[in-house]
Amino acid sequence: MDWITIISTTVKAAIGVETVWYALAAIGINIHFGYTGLLNFGQSAFLAVAGYGLAVTVTVLGLPFWVGIGVGLLSAVLLALLLGIPTLRLRADYLAIVTIAAAEIVRLVFRSVAFKDVFGGSDGRRGFSDGFYAMNPFSPGTYGFGWLSFNERVLWVLVVGWALVALSCLIVFLLMKSPWGRVLKAIREDEDAVRALGKNVFSYKMQSLILGGVIGCLGGFIYGLAYASVQPDIFGTETTFFAYTIVILGGAARVFGPVVGSMIFWVLLVLVNGVLSGAVESGLITFMDSTQVGPFRYLLVGLGLILLLVYRPQGVFGDKREMAIDAR
């Protein structure tokens, strides 16, 4: 078992691309679920429309990179409006039903053979990241030290990605300390009382849905730019559930909870995968082969998360009071 390789891969995972784009998705979920009490099970759709908005604008329409970014952001706002207008006046579970269905509809539309000329079908779209890497200030080479070494392309993605994470956390911190943020928390606790005080609950919920969707969709940009492609199956419902796992792991309604949760989540997955793969290759584990390591690591990490929910349901930094949601 090569422990040096395992540790190196695990350390990189703590600040890697997956950690970044899942952290952004989870920050958006934290605004919805942690601060407002909205059960949005369609966060993957926001990432998908942003990534595909950029890809289609650049590759199909031939427009500049920044226009594609604008189209992706606008698509996330429109999706939030389409999901929120018919559901936010109803009970919370209606929003959950609509969003999880909408996310799957979006994925299937992008995957559809009928729209293959536009979205690329199951193969997705690629070749739209040249404008992003043209702005790369790092010359070709390897940067970092020891286990934390990256080439110029990965480093550029990580710098931009972590800058977006820091900016998103700052925005959330400032907003949640403002009167607007306190109204969101009040809606989470008892929206009827907030409505009785003369606040437009529907308007605040819509603003929260849009803000969380826009911040979350930044993860779609980071994924697409890091891998220079977007594929529909990447944005399945499991992406949303991973984001919820990250929020709960780090602590709901905590500014840095999604960031720390994302780091812990991916470190655990990579570490467990490395240890199990090494144990199978060295013959220490004989009841499964290397092809079964991937599914089995999710089983072990899932078991650990279940124990966390049993003994510390508020997560690493969370507060039990923040987990009480009025879902009427």
CSV table of C-alpha atoms in Angstrom, one decimal:
chain,number,residue,atom,x,y,z
A,1,MET,CA,0.0,0.0,0.0
A,2,ASP,CA,1.5,3.3,-1.1
A,3,TRP,CA,0.8,5.6,1.8
A,4,ILE,CA,2.7,8.5,0.3
A,5,THR,CA,0.4,8.5,-2.8
A,6,ILE,CA,-2.7,8.1,-0.7
A,7,ILE,CA,-1.8,11.1,1.6
A,8,SER,CA,-0.7,13.2,-1.4
A,9,THR,CA,-4.0,12.6,-3.2
A,10,THR,CA,-6.0,13.3,0.0
A,11,VAL,CA,-4.2,16.6,0.7
A,12,LYS,CA,-4.9,17.7,-2.9
A,13,ALA,CA,-8.5,16.8,-2.5
A,14,ALA,CA,-8.9,19.2,0.4
A,15,ILE,CA,-8.5,22.2,-1.9
A,16,GLY,CA,-9.2,20.5,-5.3
A,17,VAL,CA,-11.6,21.4,-8.0
A,18,GLU,CA,-14.4,19.1,-6.7
A,19,THR,CA,-14.1,20.7,-3.3
A,20,VAL,CA,-14.5,24.1,-4.9
A,21,TRP,CA,-17.5,23.5,-7.1
A,22,TYR,CA,-19.3,21.5,-4.5
A,23,ALA,CA,-18.6,24.2,-1.9
A,24,LEU,CA,-20.2,26.8,-4.1
A,25,ALA,CA,-23.2,24.6,-4.7
A,26,ALA,CA,-23.5,24.0,-0.9
A,27,ILE,CA,-23.2,27.7,-0.1
A,28,GLY,CA,-26.3,28.2,-2.3
A,29,ILE,CA,-28.1,25.3,-0.5
A,30,ASN,CA,-27.1,26.9,2.8
A,31,ILE,CA,-28.9,30.1,1.8
A,32,HIS,CA,-32.0,28.1,0.8
A,33,PHE,CA,-32.1,25.4,3.5
A,34,GLY,CA,-30.0,26.8,6.3
A,35,TYR,CA,-31.1,30.4,6.5
A,36,THR,CA,-34.5,30.4,4.8
A,37,GLY,CA,-35.9,26.9,5.3
A,38,LEU,CA,-36.5,26.3,1.6
A,39,LEU,CA,-36.3,22.7,0.6
A,40,ASN,CA,-34.6,23.1,-2.8
A,41,PHE,CA,-33.8,19.6,-4.2
A,42,GLY,CA,-32.9,20.9,-7.6
A,43,GLN,CA,-29.6,22.7,-7.0
A,44,SER,CA,-28.0,20.6,-9.7
A,45,ALA,CA,-30.3,22.3,-12.3
A,46,PHE,CA,-28.8,25.7,-11.4
A,47,LEU,CA,-25.3,24.3,-12.0
A,48,ALA,CA,-26.4,22.7,-15.3
A,49,VAL,CA,-28.1,25.8,-16.8
A,50,ALA,CA,-25.0,27.9,-15.9
A,51,GLY,CA,-22.5,25.4,-17.4
A,52,TYR,CA,-24.6,24.8,-20.5
A,53,GLY,CA,-25.4,28.5,-20.9
A,54,LEU,CA,-21.7,29.2,-21.1
A,55,ALA,CA,-20.9,26.2,-23.4
A,56,VAL,CA,-23.8,26.8,-25.9
A,57,THR,CA,-23.1,30.5,-26.1
A,58,VAL,CA,-19.5,30.0,-26.9
A,59,THR,CA,-19.5,26.9,-29.1
A,60,VAL,CA,-22.9,27.1,-30.8
A,61,LEU,CA,-23.5,30.9,-31.0
A,62,GLY,CA,-19.9,31.8,-31.3
A,63,LEU,CA,-20.1,34.6,-28.8
A,64,PRO,CA,-17.3,35.8,-26.4
A,65,PHE,CA,-16.6,34.0,-23.1
A,66,TRP,CA,-18.0,36.8,-20.9
A,67,VAL,CA,-21.3,36.8,-22.8
A,68,GLY,CA,-21.5,33.1,-22.0
A,69,ILE,CA,-21.0,33.9,-18.3
A,70,GLY,CA,-23.8,36.4,-18.5
A,71,VAL,CA,-26.1,34.0,-20.2
A,72,GLY,CA,-25.3,31.3,-17.6
A,73,LEU,CA,-26.1,33.7,-14.7
A,74,LEU,CA,-29.3,35.0,-16.4
A,75,SER,CA,-30.4,31.3,-16.9
A,76,ALA,CA,-30.0,30.6,-13.2
A,77,VAL,CA,-32.1,33.7,-12.3
A,78,LEU,CA,-34.8,32.6,-14.8
A,79,LEU,CA,-34.8,29.1,-13.5
A,80,ALA,CA,-35.3,30.4,-9.9
A,81,LEU,CA,-38.2,32.5,-11.1
A,82,LEU,CA,-39.8,29.6,-13.0
A,83,LEU,CA,-39.5,27.3,-9.9
A,84,GLY,CA,-40.4,29.9,-7.3
A,85,ILE,CA,-43.4,31.7,-8.8
A,86,PRO,CA,-45.8,28.7,-8.7
A,87,THR,CA,-44.5,27.1,-5.5
A,88,LEU,CA,-43.2,29.6,-2.9
A,89,ARG,CA,-46.7,30.6,-1.8
A,90,LEU,CA,-47.4,26.9,-1.0
A,91,ARG,CA,-46.0,24.6,1.6
A,92,ALA,CA,-42.3,23.8,1.7
A,93,ASP,CA,-42.8,20.2,0.4
A,94,TYR,CA,-44.3,21.5,-2.9
A,95,LEU,CA,-41.1,23.3,-3.6
A,96,ALA,CA,-39.1,20.1,-2.9
A,97,ILE,CA,-41.3,18.1,-5.3
A,98,VAL,CA,-41.1,20.7,-8.0
A,99,THR,CA,-37.3,21.3,-7.8
A,100,ILE,CA,-36.3,17.7,-7.8
A,101,ALA,CA,-38.5,17.1,-10.8
A,102,ALA,CA,-37.3,20.2,-12.6
A,103,ALA,CA,-33.6,19.2,-12.1
A,104,GLU,CA,-34.3,15.9,-13.7
A,105,ILE,CA,-36.2,17.5,-16.6
A,106,VAL,CA,-33.3,19.9,-17.2
A,107,ARG,CA,-30.8,17.0,-17.2
A,108,LEU,CA,-33.0,15.0,-19.7
A,109,VAL,CA,-33.4,18.0,-22.0
A,110,PHE,CA,-29.7,18.5,-22.1
A,111,ARG,CA,-29.2,14.8,-22.7
A,112,SER,CA,-32.0,14.5,-25.3
A,113,VAL,CA,-31.2,13.3,-28.9
A,114,ALA,CA,-33.7,15.9,-30.2
A,115,PHE,CA,-31.5,18.7,-29.0
A,116,LYS,CA,-28.1,17.1,-29.7
A,117,ASP,CA,-27.1,19.8,-32.2
A,118,VAL,CA,-27.4,22.4,-29.4
A,119,PHE,CA,-26.5,20.6,-26.2
A,120,GLY,CA,-24.4,17.7,-27.5
A,121,GLY,CA,-26.6,14.9,-26.2
A,122,SER,CA,-25.0,12.5,-23.7
A,123,ASP,CA,-21.5,13.6,-24.8
A,124,GLY,CA,-22.2,17.2,-23.7
A,125,ARG,CA,-20.3,20.2,-25.0
A,126,ARG,CA,-16.6,21.0,-24.9
A,127,GLY,CA,-14.2,23.5,-26.4
A,128,PHE,CA,-15.6,26.6,-24.7
A,129,SER,CA,-12.9,27.3,-22.1
A,130,ASP,CA,-10.2,29.0,-24.3
A,131,GLY,CA,-11.3,32.5,-23.4
A,132,PHE,CA,-10.9,31.6,-19.7
A,133,TYR,CA,-7.4,30.2,-20.0
A,134,ALA,CA,-6.4,33.0,-22.3
A,135,MET,CA,-6.6,35.2,-19.2
A,136,ASN,CA,-4.3,32.8,-17.2
A,137,PRO,CA,-1.5,34.9,-15.6
A,138,PHE,CA,0.5,31.8,-14.8
A,139,SER,CA,3.1,30.7,-17.4
A,140,PRO,CA,3.4,27.0,-18.3
A,141,GLY,CA,5.0,25.0,-15.6
A,142,THR,CA,4.4,23.4,-12.2
A,143,TYR,CA,3.6,25.5,-9.1
A,144,GLY,CA,3.5,24.7,-5.4
A,145,PHE,CA,5.6,22.4,-3.3
A,146,GLY,CA,5.6,18.7,-2.3
A,147,TRP,CA,2.2,17.2,-2.4
A,148,LEU,CA,0.5,20.6,-3.3
A,149,SER,CA,1.8,20.9,-6.8
A,150,PHE,CA,-0.4,21.9,-9.8
A,151,ASN,CA,0.1,22.8,-13.4
A,152,GLU,CA,-0.7,26.3,-14.6
A,153,ARG,CA,-4.3,25.4,-15.8
A,154,VAL,CA,-5.4,23.7,-12.6
A,155,LEU,CA,-3.8,26.5,-10.5
A,156,TRP,CA,-5.7,29.2,-12.4
A,157,VAL,CA,-9.0,27.3,-11.9
A,158,LEU,CA,-8.3,26.9,-8.2
A,159,VAL,CA,-7.3,30.6,-7.7
A,160,VAL,CA,-10.5,31.7,-9.4
A,161,GLY,CA,-12.6,29.1,-7.7
A,162,TRP,CA,-11.4,29.8,-4.2
A,163,ALA,CA,-11.8,33.5,-4.8
A,164,LEU,CA,-15.4,32.9,-5.7
A,165,VAL,CA,-15.9,30.8,-2.6
A,166,ALA,CA,-14.3,33.6,-0.4
A,167,LEU,CA,-16.5,36.3,-2.1
A,168,SER,CA,-19.6,34.1,-1.7
A,169,CYS,CA,-18.9,33.6,2.0
A,170,LEU,CA,-18.3,37.3,2.4
A,171,ILE,CA,-21.6,38.1,0.7
A,172,VAL,CA,-23.5,35.6,2.9
A,173,PHE,CA,-21.9,36.9,6.1
A,174,LEU,CA,-22.8,40.6,5.3
A,175,LEU,CA,-26.3,39.7,4.2
A,176,MET,CA,-27.1,37.5,7.1
A,177,LYS,CA,-26.0,40.2,9.5
A,178,SER,CA,-28.3,42.7,7.9
A,179,PRO,CA,-32.0,43.2,8.5
A,180,TRP,CA,-32.7,41.3,5.3
A,181,GLY,CA,-30.9,38.3,6.6
A,182,ARG,CA,-32.7,38.4,9.9
A,183,VAL,CA,-36.0,38.4,8.0
A,184,LEU,CA,-34.9,35.2,6.3
A,185,LYS,CA,-34.1,33.5,9.6
A,186,ALA,CA,-37.5,34.6,10.9
A,187,ILE,CA,-39.2,33.1,7.9
A,188,ARG,CA,-37.4,29.9,8.6
A,189,GLU,CA,-38.6,29.8,12.2
A,190,ASP,CA,-42.2,31.0,11.7
A,191,GLU,CA,-43.3,32.6,8.4
A,192,ASP,CA,-46.8,33.3,9.7
A,193,ALA,CA,-45.4,35.5,12.3
A,194,VAL,CA,-43.3,37.3,9.8
A,195,ARG,CA,-46.3,37.8,7.5
A,196,ALA,CA,-48.3,39.1,10.5
A,197,LEU,CA,-45.6,41.8,10.9
A,198,GLY,CA,-46.3,43.1,7.4
A,199,LYS,CA,-43.3,41.5,5.6
A,200,ASN,CA,-43.8,40.1,2.1
A,201,VAL,CA,-42.7,36.5,2.7
A,202,PHE,CA,-43.1,35.5,-0.9
A,203,SER,CA,-40.7,38.2,-2.0
A,204,TYR,CA,-38.1,37.3,0.5
A,205,LYS,CA,-38.3,33.6,-0.4
A,206,MET,CA,-37.9,34.5,-4.0
A,207,GLN,CA,-34.9,36.6,-3.4
A,208,SER,CA,-33.3,33.8,-1.3
A,209,LEU,CA,-34.0,31.3,-4.1
A,210,ILE,CA,-32.5,33.5,-6.7
A,211,LEU,CA,-29.4,34.4,-4.6
A,212,GLY,CA,-28.7,30.8,-3.6
A,213,GLY,CA,-29.3,29.6,-7.2
A,214,VAL,CA,-26.9,32.2,-8.6
A,215,ILE,CA,-24.1,31.5,-6.1
A,216,GLY,CA,-24.7,27.7,-6.6
A,217,CYS,CA,-24.5,28.1,-10.4
A,218,LEU,CA,-20.9,29.4,-10.1
A,219,GLY,CA,-20.0,25.8,-9.3
A,220,GLY,CA,-21.3,24.8,-12.7
A,221,PHE,CA,-18.9,27.4,-14.3
A,222,ILE,CA,-16.0,26.0,-12.3
A,223,TYR,CA,-16.7,22.4,-13.2
A,224,GLY,CA,-17.1,23.3,-16.9
A,225,LEU,CA,-13.9,25.4,-17.0
A,226,ALA,CA,-11.8,22.9,-15.0
A,227,TYR,CA,-12.6,20.0,-17.3
A,228,ALA,CA,-13.2,22.1,-20.4
A,229,SER,CA,-16.5,20.2,-20.9
A,230,VAL,CA,-20.1,19.8,-19.6
A,231,GLN,CA,-22.0,16.6,-19.6
A,232,PRO,CA,-25.6,16.2,-18.5
A,233,ASP,CA,-25.1,13.2,-16.2
A,234,ILE,CA,-22.7,15.1,-14.0
A,235,PHE,CA,-25.7,17.3,-12.9
A,236,GLY,CA,-27.9,14.5,-11.6
A,237,THR,CA,-29.8,14.5,-8.4
A,238,GLU,CA,-26.9,13.0,-6.5
A,239,THR,CA,-25.1,16.3,-7.0
A,240,THR,CA,-27.8,18.1,-5.0
A,241,PHE,CA,-27.8,15.4,-2.3
A,242,PHE,CA,-24.1,15.6,-2.0
A,243,ALA,CA,-24.5,19.4,-1.5
A,244,TYR,CA,-27.0,18.8,1.3
A,245,THR,CA,-24.7,16.3,2.9
A,246,ILE,CA,-21.9,18.9,2.8
A,247,VAL,CA,-24.2,21.6,4.4
A,248,ILE,CA,-25.3,19.3,7.2
A,249,LEU,CA,-21.7,18.0,7.7
A,250,GLY,CA,-20.3,21.5,8.1
A,251,GLY,CA,-23.2,22.9,9.9
A,252,ALA,CA,-26.4,24.5,8.5
A,253,ALA,CA,-26.7,28.3,8.7
A,254,ARG,CA,-23.0,28.8,9.3
A,255,VAL,CA,-21.0,30.9,6.9
A,256,PHE,CA,-18.1,28.6,6.6
A,257,GLY,CA,-20.0,25.4,7.2
A,258,PRO,CA,-20.4,24.5,3.5
A,259,VAL,CA,-16.7,25.2,2.8
A,260,VAL,CA,-15.4,23.0,5.7
A,261,GLY,CA,-18.1,20.4,4.9
A,262,SER,CA,-17.0,20.2,1.3
A,263,MET,CA,-13.3,19.8,2.3
A,264,ILE,CA,-14.2,17.0,4.9
A,265,PHE,CA,-16.5,15.2,2.5
A,266,TRP,CA,-14.0,15.0,-0.3
A,267,VAL,CA,-11.1,14.2,1.9
A,268,LEU,CA,-13.0,11.3,3.4
A,269,LEU,CA,-14.1,10.0,0.0
A,270,VAL,CA,-10.6,10.2,-1.4
A,271,LEU,CA,-8.9,8.8,1.7
A,272,VAL,CA,-11.3,5.9,2.0
A,273,ASN,CA,-11.0,5.1,-1.7
A,274,GLY,CA,-7.2,5.2,-1.5
A,275,VAL,CA,-7.0,3.0,1.6
A,276,LEU,CA,-9.5,0.4,0.2
A,277,SER,CA,-7.8,0.3,-3.2
A,278,GLY,CA,-4.4,-0.2,-1.6
A,279,ALA,CA,-5.8,-2.9,0.7
A,280,VAL,CA,-7.4,-4.8,-2.2
A,281,GLU,CA,-4.2,-4.6,-4.3
A,282,SER,CA,-2.0,-5.8,-1.5
A,283,GLY,CA,-4.4,-8.7,-0.7
A,284,LEU,CA,-5.4,-7.4,2.8
A,285,ILE,CA,-9.0,-7.3,1.6
A,286,THR,CA,-10.2,-10.3,-0.3
A,287,PHE,CA,-14.0,-10.1,-0.2
A,288,MET,CA,-14.2,-7.5,-3.0
A,289,ASP,CA,-12.2,-6.5,-6.1
A,290,SER,CA,-11.0,-3.0,-7.3
A,291,THR,CA,-14.2,-2.4,-9.2
A,292,GLN,CA,-16.3,-2.6,-6.0
A,293,VAL,CA,-14.1,-0.1,-4.1
A,294,GLY,CA,-16.0,3.0,-5.5
A,295,PRO,CA,-19.5,2.0,-4.4
A,296,PHE,CA,-18.2,0.6,-1.1
A,297,ARG,CA,-16.5,3.9,-0.1
A,298,TYR,CA,-19.8,5.6,-0.4
A,299,LEU,CA,-21.3,3.0,1.9
A,300,LEU,CA,-18.6,3.6,4.5
A,301,VAL,CA,-18.8,7.4,4.3
A,302,GLY,CA,-22.6,7.2,4.3
A,303,LEU,CA,-22.4,5.1,7.5
A,304,GLY,CA,-20.2,7.7,9.1
A,305,LEU,CA,-22.6,10.5,8.2
A,306,ILE,CA,-25.5,8.6,9.7
A,307,LEU,CA,-23.6,8.3,12.9
A,308,LEU,CA,-22.9,12.0,12.7
A,309,LEU,CA,-26.6,12.8,12.3
A,310,VAL,CA,-27.4,10.5,15.3
A,311,TYR,CA,-24.8,11.9,17.7
A,312,ARG,CA,-24.3,15.5,16.3
A,313,PRO,CA,-27.1,16.4,14.0
A,314,GLN,CA,-26.1,20.0,13.8
A,315,GLY,CA,-22.8,19.2,12.1
A,316,VAL,CA,-19.3,20.2,12.9
A,317,PHE,CA,-19.9,23.9,13.4
A,318,GLY,CA,-23.7,24.0,13.5
A,319,ASP,CA,-26.2,24.8,16.2
A,320,LYS,CA,-29.2,22.5,16.9
A,321,ARG,CA,-31.5,25.5,17.0
A,322,GLU,CA,-30.6,26.3,13.4
A,323,MET,CA,-31.9,22.8,12.3
A,324,ALA,CA,-35.5,23.6,13.4
A,325,ILE,CA,-37.4,24.4,10.2
A,326,ASP,CA,-41.0,25.4,9.9
A,327,ALA,CA,-42.2,23.5,6.9
A,328,ARG,CA,-45.8,24.5,6.9
